[in-house]
Amino acid sequence: MLKTAELSTFDEVNLFFDTAADRLGLTNGLREMLKRPWRELQVQVPVRMDDGQIQVFAGFRVQHNGARGPYKGGLRYHPDADLEEVRALASLMTWKNALVDLPYGGAKGGVQVDPGQLSNGELNRLTRRYTQNIIHLIAPNRDIPAPDMGTNAQTMAWMMDAYGAVHGHSPAIVTGKPVEMGGSLGRESATGRGVAYLLQEAAKDIDLEIQGARIVVQGFGNVGSWAARLMYDAGCRIIAASSVDGGVYNAGGLDIPRLQDFEKLSGGVTGFTGGESISNRELLELDCDVLVPAAIDNVITEDNASYIKARLILEAANHPITPEADRI
């Protein structure tokens, strides 16, 4: 997780909150109530690895605010996950759910692990143990996890099964589970589809013609790849895309269906033959109409904000722009 030297990610999110609170004229007491998480849990997650050794991972679940309804928020597996990051993401879920008038509060979970280094069996055992350790916090009408970075429908199936072993069959305990287990059709593409819809609306405000618009997508995971595909289908020209190891650039436009197939096989976009290699730093500074940061937080900072050439930035990731960069 990238941070500024002075502020944690949670502090940065609260700077944005304070700006809104100033406009609303909120009292200091109400501000403190809305900022502070209602409940935080930090657990150890011991897992027997395939070699027989026990490895212990740090796990977290933060329930930020439940005034609007049950807590709702994803579970991420990432080597840089920590309590500060999970706090920030939980608070963002509160504001996102409130913004679109959903009857949910905000929560988030995380495990400090690189899922790419674990076997399928190890991930299964990790998920079940994490679920057991937070099981007293979650319930279909209390706190409902979902997939996030490093987790997917299979992860949710394991969580649902582990919860059901204690409380009986409870498909409503998670969202984002496989359709065969009661999941929702369209869930996989939903976030990326929302980004594509936002482009259509935002383009009207800046008189941007969608057909042929030059799009740059940083992050080609679930959100970024679906956003890119739907924009591609709408006639946009996706000139660059990246994954954690680097990106690929083609001024004439990338073949997104081919790139999606390549990413599924290789786990990234580097090495794709339909364009030239480019770094994530170079990608952010490309001349384009729309930049879509869809990877990690704090990628646009005061150091690189003045080099961003995009007319429009669509924030598909959580908190991709620092407060300092936002003022630029």
PDB file of C-alpha atoms in Angstrom, residues 33 58 188 236 267 269 289 298:
ATOM      1  CA  MET A  33     -18.811   9.851  15.269  1.00  0.00           C
ATOM      2  CA  ALA A  58      -2.661 -11.281   9.874  1.00  0.00           C
ATOM      3  CA  GLU A 188     -18.588 -10.216 -12.152  1.00  0.00           C
ATOM      4  CA  CYS A 236     -13.625   3.632 -27.569  1.00  0.00           C
ATOM      5  CA  GLY A 267      -1.920 -13.515 -15.150  1.00  0.00           C
ATOM      6  CA  VAL A 269      -0.658  -8.032 -19.720  1.00  0.00           C
ATOM      7  CA  ASP A 289      -8.882  11.539 -23.322  1.00  0.00           C
ATOM      8  CA  ASN A 298      -2.487   6.671  -4.226  1.00  0.00           C
TER       9      ASN A 298
END
